[in-house]
Short mmCIF file of C-alpha atoms and ligand atoms in Angstrom, two decimals:
data_model
loop_
_atom_site.label_atom_id
_atom_site.label_comp_id
_atom_site.label_asym_id
_atom_site.label_seq_id
_atom_site.Cartn_x
_atom_site.Cartn_y
_atom_site.Cartn_z
CA MET R 203 -16.10 -13.09 -33.13
CA SER R 204 -13.35 -15.66 -33.72
CA SER R 205 -14.35 -19.00 -35.14
CA ALA R 206 -10.98 -20.63 -35.84
CA PRO R 207 -10.84 -24.11 -34.32
CA THR R 208 -7.67 -24.48 -32.29
CA ALA R 209 -8.01 -27.96 -30.86
CA PRO R 210 -8.42 -31.38 -32.50
CA SER R 211 -12.04 -32.42 -33.03
CA ALA R 212 -11.69 -35.76 -31.20
CA PRO R 213 -11.77 -35.50 -27.41
CA ALA R 214 -8.25 -35.54 -26.02
CA SER R 215 -8.19 -38.29 -23.40
CA VAL R 216 -4.60 -38.54 -22.30
CA PRO R 217 -3.16 -35.33 -20.96
CA SER R 218 0.45 -34.41 -21.23
CA ALA R 219 2.35 -31.71 -19.42
CA ALA R 220 2.17 -28.30 -21.16
CA PRO R 221 4.78 -25.52 -21.09
CA ARG R 222 4.62 -24.22 -17.52
CA TYR R 223 2.15 -21.40 -16.88
CA ARG R 224 3.68 -19.11 -14.26
CA LEU R 225 1.52 -17.33 -11.71
CA GLN R 226 4.35 -15.07 -10.54
CA GLY R 227 3.56 -11.40 -11.11
CA LYS R 228 0.01 -12.25 -12.27
CA ARG R 229 -3.37 -11.08 -11.01
CA VAL R 230 -5.13 -14.26 -9.88
CA TRP R 231 -8.80 -14.26 -8.99
CA VAL R 232 -9.87 -16.92 -6.49
CA ALA R 233 -13.63 -17.06 -7.04
CA GLY R 234 -15.13 -18.48 -3.85
CA HIS R 235 -12.29 -17.38 -1.57
CA ARG R 236 -14.30 -17.90 1.63
CA GLY R 237 -15.15 -21.53 0.88
CA LEU R 238 -13.27 -24.64 1.94
CA VAL R 239 -11.08 -24.96 -1.13
CA GLY R 240 -11.08 -21.24 -2.01
CA SER R 241 -9.66 -20.29 1.39
CA ALA R 242 -7.05 -23.05 1.05
CA LEU R 243 -6.16 -21.67 -2.39
CA VAL R 244 -5.65 -18.20 -0.92
CA ARG R 245 -3.29 -19.69 1.71
CA ARG R 246 -1.42 -21.66 -0.95
CA LEU R 247 -1.14 -18.76 -3.41
CA ALA R 248 0.37 -16.53 -0.72
CA GLY R 249 3.65 -18.30 -1.53
CA GLU R 250 3.44 -17.70 -5.29
CA ASP R 251 4.35 -14.01 -5.58
CA CYS R 252 1.11 -13.18 -7.35
CA GLU R 253 -1.63 -10.63 -6.65
CA ILE R 254 -4.68 -12.44 -5.28
CA LEU R 255 -8.05 -10.95 -6.20
CA SER R 256 -11.20 -11.81 -4.29
CA VAL R 257 -14.69 -10.42 -3.94
CA GLY R 258 -17.56 -11.38 -1.65
CA ARG R 259 -21.02 -12.48 -2.72
CA GLU R 260 -22.49 -9.28 -1.24
CA ARG R 261 -20.59 -7.25 -3.87
CA VAL R 262 -20.64 -9.60 -6.86
CA ASP R 263 -23.28 -12.31 -7.08
CA LEU R 264 -21.73 -14.75 -9.54
CA ARG R 265 -25.19 -15.92 -10.65
CA ARG R 266 -25.75 -12.47 -12.20
CA GLN R 267 -24.16 -12.10 -15.61
CA GLU R 268 -23.83 -8.31 -15.60
CA ALA R 269 -22.20 -8.26 -12.17
CA VAL R 270 -19.62 -10.83 -13.27
CA GLU R 271 -18.95 -9.03 -16.55
CA ARG R 272 -18.40 -5.75 -14.70
CA TRP R 273 -16.09 -7.32 -12.10
CA LEU R 274 -13.90 -8.96 -14.75
CA ALA R 275 -13.80 -5.89 -16.98
CA ASP R 276 -12.74 -3.80 -13.97
CA THR R 277 -10.14 -6.16 -12.52
CA LYS R 278 -8.79 -7.95 -15.63
CA PRO R 279 -7.27 -10.99 -13.91
CA HIS R 280 -4.68 -13.04 -15.81
CA ALA R 281 -5.78 -16.29 -14.19
CA ILE R 282 -8.88 -17.61 -12.40
CA PHE R 283 -9.51 -20.48 -10.01
CA LEU R 284 -13.27 -21.04 -10.13
CA ALA R 285 -13.86 -22.48 -6.64
CA ALA R 286 -17.20 -20.73 -6.11
CA ALA R 287 -20.17 -23.08 -6.10
CA THR R 288 -23.37 -23.90 -4.30
CA VAL R 289 -22.35 -27.02 -2.38
CA GLY R 290 -23.52 -29.20 0.49
CA GLY R 291 -23.83 -32.74 1.72
CA ILE R 292 -26.11 -35.52 0.61
CA ALA R 293 -29.24 -34.09 2.30
CA ALA R 294 -28.67 -30.53 1.07
CA ASN R 295 -28.30 -31.82 -2.51
CA ASP R 296 -31.49 -33.79 -2.22
CA VAL R 297 -33.69 -31.01 -0.84
CA ARG R 298 -32.28 -28.03 -2.81
CA PRO R 299 -32.01 -29.45 -6.36
CA ALA R 300 -32.94 -26.19 -8.09
CA GLU R 301 -30.22 -24.22 -6.33
CA PHE R 302 -27.59 -26.90 -6.92
CA LEU R 303 -28.34 -27.05 -10.63
CA TYR R 304 -29.24 -23.43 -11.42
CA ASP R 305 -26.63 -21.67 -9.28
CA ASN R 306 -23.76 -23.81 -10.49
CA LEU R 307 -24.75 -23.60 -14.16
CA MET R 308 -25.05 -19.82 -13.89
CA ILE R 309 -21.80 -19.31 -11.97
CA GLN R 310 -19.83 -21.38 -14.49
CA SER R 311 -21.47 -19.88 -17.57
CA ASN R 312 -21.07 -16.30 -16.35
CA VAL R 313 -17.47 -16.66 -15.23
CA LEU R 314 -16.26 -18.58 -18.30
CA SER R 315 -17.93 -16.31 -20.83
CA ALA R 316 -16.69 -13.14 -19.12
CA ALA R 317 -13.21 -14.65 -18.69
CA HIS R 318 -13.09 -15.33 -22.41
CA ALA R 319 -14.38 -11.85 -23.25
CA ASN R 320 -11.67 -10.30 -21.07
CA GLY R 321 -8.77 -12.34 -22.42
CA VAL R 322 -8.07 -14.36 -19.26
CA GLU R 323 -4.91 -16.40 -19.93
CA LYS R 324 -5.76 -19.44 -17.83
CA LEU R 325 -8.79 -20.66 -15.90
CA LEU R 326 -9.40 -23.74 -13.80
CA VAL R 327 -12.92 -24.96 -13.02
CA LEU R 328 -13.48 -27.17 -9.99
CA GLY R 329 -15.94 -30.02 -10.12
CA SER R 330 -16.50 -33.12 -8.06
CA THR R 331 -16.32 -36.90 -8.38
CA CYS R 332 -20.14 -36.97 -8.29
CA ILE R 333 -19.92 -36.34 -12.05
CA TYR R 334 -19.35 -40.10 -12.42
CA PRO R 335 -22.10 -42.72 -12.77
CA LYS R 336 -23.53 -44.17 -9.56
CA HIS R 337 -22.15 -47.59 -10.45
CA ALA R 338 -18.92 -46.54 -12.15
CA PRO R 339 -16.12 -49.12 -11.97
CA GLN R 340 -13.74 -48.39 -9.10
CA PRO R 341 -11.42 -46.59 -8.98
CA MET R 342 -13.18 -44.13 -11.31
CA ARG R 343 -11.18 -43.05 -14.34
CA GLU R 344 -11.75 -39.81 -16.18
CA GLU R 345 -12.96 -41.92 -19.17
CA ASP R 346 -15.88 -43.21 -17.08
CA LEU R 347 -17.68 -39.88 -17.44
CA MET R 348 -21.19 -40.26 -18.91
CA THR R 349 -21.07 -44.04 -19.16
CA GLY R 350 -24.12 -44.56 -16.92
CA PRO R 351 -26.84 -42.87 -14.84
CA LEU R 352 -25.87 -40.52 -12.00
CA GLU R 353 -26.63 -41.06 -8.31
CA PRO R 354 -30.11 -39.50 -7.81
CA THR R 355 -29.25 -37.65 -4.56
CA ASN R 356 -26.56 -35.52 -6.20
CA GLN R 357 -27.42 -35.66 -9.90
CA TRP R 358 -28.24 -31.93 -9.98
CA TYR R 359 -24.79 -30.94 -8.76
CA GLY R 360 -23.17 -33.65 -10.88
CA LEU R 361 -24.93 -32.47 -14.05
CA ALA R 362 -23.88 -28.86 -13.44
CA LYS R 363 -20.28 -29.96 -12.97
CA ILE R 364 -20.37 -32.06 -16.15
CA ALA R 365 -21.54 -28.89 -17.92
CA GLY R 366 -18.52 -27.13 -16.40
CA ILE R 367 -16.15 -29.66 -17.98
CA ARG R 368 -17.91 -29.35 -21.33
CA LEU R 369 -17.85 -25.54 -21.17
CA CYS R 370 -14.08 -25.61 -20.73
CA GLN R 371 -13.76 -27.98 -23.68
CA ALA R 372 -16.07 -25.85 -25.82
CA TYR R 373 -14.17 -22.63 -25.12
CA ARG R 374 -10.90 -24.44 -25.83
CA ARG R 375 -12.18 -25.77 -29.18
CA GLN R 376 -13.96 -22.69 -30.44
CA TYR R 377 -11.69 -19.95 -29.12
CA GLY R 378 -8.45 -21.60 -28.06
CA ALA R 379 -9.06 -20.51 -24.45
CA ASP R 380 -6.77 -22.22 -21.93
CA PHE R 381 -9.56 -23.39 -19.63
CA ILE R 382 -9.06 -26.64 -17.69
CA ALA R 383 -11.21 -28.70 -15.30
CA ALA R 384 -10.21 -30.57 -12.14
CA MET R 385 -12.49 -33.03 -10.31
CA PRO R 386 -11.67 -33.28 -6.60
CA SER R 387 -12.95 -36.12 -4.41
CA ASN R 388 -14.83 -35.31 -1.17
CA LEU R 389 -12.91 -32.47 0.49
CA TYR R 390 -12.53 -31.54 4.16
CA GLY R 391 -10.37 -29.30 6.29
CA PRO R 392 -10.21 -26.14 8.41
CA GLY R 393 -12.97 -23.66 7.63
CA ASP R 394 -15.38 -26.39 6.48
CA PHE R 395 -19.11 -25.82 6.90
CA PHE R 396 -20.26 -27.52 10.12
CA ASP R 397 -24.00 -28.12 10.12
CA LEU R 398 -25.83 -31.24 11.17
CA GLU R 399 -28.31 -31.20 8.29
CA GLN R 400 -26.66 -29.43 5.34
CA SER R 401 -22.96 -30.24 5.57
CA HIS R 402 -20.83 -33.09 4.28
CA VAL R 403 -20.16 -36.17 6.35
CA ILE R 404 -16.86 -35.16 8.02
CA PRO R 405 -17.98 -31.86 9.57
CA ALA R 406 -21.40 -33.35 10.45
CA LEU R 407 -19.93 -36.39 12.23
CA MET R 408 -17.18 -34.32 13.88
CA ALA R 409 -19.76 -31.92 15.32
CA LYS R 410 -21.98 -34.78 16.52
CA ILE R 411 -19.10 -36.75 18.04
CA HIS R 412 -17.67 -33.66 19.74
CA ALA R 413 -21.09 -32.82 21.24
CA ALA R 414 -21.58 -36.44 22.37
CA LYS R 415 -18.21 -36.45 24.11
CA LEU R 416 -18.98 -33.23 25.98
CA ALA R 417 -22.45 -34.45 26.96
CA GLY R 418 -21.21 -37.91 27.97
CA GLN R 419 -23.56 -39.57 25.46
CA THR R 420 -23.01 -43.23 24.63
CA GLU R 421 -24.31 -43.19 21.03
CA VAL R 422 -23.85 -41.03 17.95
CA GLU R 423 -26.13 -41.25 14.93
CA ILE R 424 -24.64 -42.22 11.56
CA TRP R 425 -26.87 -41.68 8.53
CA GLY R 426 -27.54 -44.72 6.35
CA SER R 427 -25.76 -48.05 6.79
CA GLY R 428 -22.19 -46.86 7.44
CA ARG R 429 -21.11 -49.07 4.53
CA PRO R 430 -20.67 -46.52 1.68
CA ARG R 431 -17.06 -45.78 0.86
CA ARG R 432 -15.66 -42.32 0.18
CA GLU R 433 -12.31 -40.81 -0.73
CA PHE R 434 -11.36 -37.74 1.33
CA LEU R 435 -8.78 -35.14 0.34
CA TYR R 436 -7.48 -32.51 2.76
CA SER R 437 -8.26 -29.00 1.52
CA ASP R 438 -4.65 -27.74 1.66
CA ASP R 439 -3.56 -30.75 -0.42
CA ALA R 440 -6.38 -30.02 -2.87
CA ALA R 441 -5.24 -26.39 -3.21
CA ASP R 442 -1.66 -27.51 -3.77
CA ALA R 443 -2.80 -29.91 -6.50
CA LEU R 444 -4.88 -27.20 -8.21
CA VAL R 445 -1.98 -24.73 -8.24
CA HIS R 446 0.22 -27.51 -9.62
CA LEU R 447 -2.28 -28.29 -12.41
CA MET R 448 -2.61 -24.60 -13.25
CA GLY R 449 1.14 -24.56 -13.77
CA VAL R 450 1.76 -27.78 -15.67
CA TYR R 451 -1.46 -28.85 -17.38
CA SER R 452 -3.33 -27.68 -20.44
CA GLY R 453 -5.79 -29.98 -22.19
CA GLU R 454 -9.42 -30.88 -22.89
CA ALA R 455 -9.50 -33.86 -20.57
CA HIS R 456 -10.49 -33.18 -16.98
CA VAL R 457 -8.19 -34.43 -14.23
CA ASN R 458 -9.20 -36.28 -11.04
CA VAL R 459 -7.78 -34.79 -7.84
CA GLY R 460 -7.78 -37.09 -4.84
CA THR R 461 -5.80 -39.60 -2.83
CA GLY R 462 -6.84 -42.75 -4.71
CA ALA R 463 -7.79 -44.36 -1.36
CA ASP R 464 -11.26 -44.81 0.12
CA VAL R 465 -12.65 -45.60 3.57
CA SER R 466 -16.07 -46.78 4.78
CA ILE R 467 -18.24 -44.24 6.61
CA LEU R 468 -18.14 -46.44 9.74
CA ASP R 469 -14.32 -46.54 9.66
CA LEU R 470 -14.30 -42.78 9.10
CA ALA R 471 -16.53 -42.31 12.16
CA THR R 472 -14.18 -44.53 14.20
CA LEU R 473 -11.20 -42.45 13.11
CA ILE R 474 -12.97 -39.18 13.99
CA ALA R 475 -13.88 -40.70 17.38
CA GLU R 476 -10.16 -41.42 18.00
CA VAL R 477 -9.21 -37.86 17.07
CA VAL R 478 -11.97 -36.36 19.26
CA GLY R 479 -11.49 -38.82 22.13
CA TYR R 480 -15.02 -40.27 22.06
CA GLY R 481 -15.38 -43.82 23.38
CA GLY R 482 -19.11 -44.46 22.80
CA GLY R 483 -20.94 -46.42 20.10
CA TRP R 484 -23.06 -45.80 17.00
CA ARG R 485 -26.70 -45.83 15.98
CA PHE R 486 -27.54 -46.14 12.26
CA ASP R 487 -30.42 -44.11 10.80
CA ARG R 488 -31.49 -46.28 7.86
CA GLY R 489 -34.09 -43.68 6.91
CA LYS R 490 -31.27 -41.48 5.59
CA PRO R 491 -29.77 -42.20 2.16
CA ASP R 492 -26.44 -43.94 1.60
CA GLY R 493 -26.01 -42.26 -1.77
CA THR R 494 -23.33 -43.60 -4.09
CA PRO R 495 -22.08 -46.97 -2.78
CA VAL R 496 -18.39 -46.24 -3.52
CA LYS R 497 -16.57 -43.14 -4.74
CA CYS R 498 -12.84 -43.57 -5.22
CA SER R 499 -10.96 -41.90 -8.04
CA ASP R 500 -8.12 -43.14 -10.18
CA ILE R 501 -5.45 -40.46 -9.77
CA GLY R 502 -3.10 -41.86 -12.41
CA ARG R 503 -3.35 -38.75 -14.58
CA LEU R 504 -2.58 -36.44 -11.67
CA THR R 505 0.39 -38.45 -10.49
CA ALA R 506 1.70 -38.68 -14.07
CA LEU R 507 1.60 -34.88 -14.05
CA GLY R 508 3.88 -34.89 -11.01
CA TRP R 509 1.63 -34.45 -7.96
CA ALA R 510 0.89 -36.67 -4.95
CA PRO R 511 -1.10 -36.06 -1.74
CA LYS R 512 0.83 -35.38 1.48
CA THR R 513 -1.64 -35.38 4.39
CA SER R 514 -2.94 -38.63 5.91
CA LEU R 515 -6.64 -38.78 6.77
CA LYS R 516 -5.83 -39.01 10.49
CA ASP R 517 -3.56 -35.93 10.40
CA GLY R 518 -6.05 -33.97 8.32
CA LEU R 519 -8.88 -34.84 10.71
CA ALA R 520 -6.74 -33.75 13.67
CA GLU R 521 -6.00 -30.39 12.00
CA THR R 522 -9.67 -29.93 11.17
CA TYR R 523 -10.74 -30.78 14.72
CA GLY R 524 -8.20 -28.31 16.10
CA TRP R 525 -9.67 -25.61 13.88
CA TYR R 526 -13.22 -26.55 14.89
CA ARG R 527 -12.50 -26.31 18.59
CA GLU R 528 -10.75 -22.96 18.20
CA ALA R 529 -13.58 -21.59 16.06
CA LEU R 530 -16.14 -22.70 18.67
CA ALA R 531 -14.12 -21.19 21.49
CA ALA R 532 -13.80 -17.90 19.61
CA ASN R 533 -17.54 -17.91 18.78
CA ARG R 534 -16.77 -17.82 15.05
CA ILE R 535 -19.15 -20.76 14.61
CA ARG R 536 -21.90 -22.29 16.71
CA ALA R 537 -22.10 -25.92 17.88
O1 LIG L 172 -20.53 -36.24 2.54
P1 LIG L 172 -21.90 -36.63 2.15
O2 LIG L 172 -22.99 -35.77 2.69
O3 LIG L 172 -22.10 -36.66 0.60
O4 LIG L 172 -22.19 -38.11 2.69
P2 LIG L 172 -21.80 -37.65 -0.63
C1 LIG L 172 -21.30 -39.17 2.51
C2 LIG L 172 -21.84 -40.43 3.16
O5 LIG L 172 -21.82 -40.26 4.59
C3 LIG L 172 -23.28 -40.79 2.79
C4 LIG L 172 -23.06 -40.70 5.13
O6 LIG L 172 -23.37 -42.19 2.64
C5 LIG L 172 -24.06 -40.34 4.03
O7 LIG L 172 -25.28 -41.06 4.21
N1 LIG L 172 -23.30 -40.04 6.41
C6 LIG L 172 -23.35 -40.66 7.61
C7 LIG L 172 -23.54 -38.73 6.62
N2 LIG L 172 -23.64 -39.78 8.59
C8 LIG L 172 -23.76 -38.58 7.99
C9 LIG L 172 -24.05 -37.27 8.50
O8 LIG L 172 -24.28 -37.05 9.68
N3 LIG L 172 -24.07 -36.25 7.58
C10 LIG L 172 -23.82 -36.46 6.25
N4 LIG L 172 -23.84 -35.41 5.41
N5 LIG L 172 -23.57 -37.69 5.76
C11 LIG L 172 -21.56 -35.47 -1.91
C12 LIG L 172 -22.47 -34.65 -2.76
O9 LIG L 172 -22.13 -36.73 -1.83
O10 LIG L 172 -20.29 -35.58 -2.47
C13 LIG L 172 -21.87 -33.33 -3.04
O11 LIG L 172 -23.69 -34.53 -2.08
C14 LIG L 172 -20.44 -33.44 -3.51
O12 LIG L 172 -22.62 -32.66 -3.99
C15 LIG L 172 -19.64 -34.35 -2.61
O13 LIG L 172 -20.40 -33.93 -4.80
C16 LIG L 172 -18.24 -34.57 -3.11
O14 LIG L 172 -20.38 -38.09 -0.67
O15 LIG L 172 -22.78 -38.77 -0.65
#
């Protein structure tokens, strides 16, 4: 077992571009390839002249150490995007805390340890901006990590993702592994999970607004006050940013991945209504939690590394709605 320290002992806070890591000709495992960001990564990597590896949960359950070790020993990827996670919206986080904490800790621990054991050249772990304190200054900088208590509704997921960042740092320090961590804001896009109870706000509101339009209803329910603010990144933009980071970045510090712009939930609902063509009003369910008051990330590090988002929220919502309608029509999902 190697014990030579390869990184400085003080946490590196300011990243700088590393010699480019090239994916061309490499075997690249997208863990979580059926998810929102994983499927976007597969689309994005199709243009990179690499071999994309994927495996479904029915064959390899990433929470099981032996299964992950066997898969990595058999396939020997050069690079890994760890986009597999147990995820969900504010209600799902609140009612399934054990799954959100246990599953994500296990997935990250199993994949990182087996990646190290199998000599993976580069690995990127995905997290979330819910790693930051509930009352972090806005926009949230990477340095704001662990400067205050987490939002109770998603602390389980947030804690697991903080552990993911620290695991990357630990493997870098102890073994010199080139493992990096990226923290996307709230993501949305084609292939998202549409469910009124368990999903994130965009698919939930889109499904409700679409159903209200078809039924000629005059009100749609918005959870909470409508006042919380969130930053939304289109999944194809997120995938593009992650491939970019994989290529240009190597360092202990995690990197925020977002747009740097936030919107209130009420304004988001109004925008979705425009896209869907719904002209009715809103009803606020104050019995549902607002969660974090504001989540908007500082994307200075990402832009300094040469990446900027391309898709406006309105265009991304229109693409997502187009996908949703097609998926409903083809019976791939249910309303
Ligand atoms: O997207 P969301 O479920 O999660 O909710 P978070 C965002 C905001 O939208 C909250 C409000 O203030 C919700 O109360 N909202 C309004 C709704 N109507 C609805 C609705 O019909 N459904 C949903 N789901 N929300 C997530 C974490 O927090 O952030 C995840 O739970 C992850 O783990 C993600 O970290 C990035 O933004 O509050």
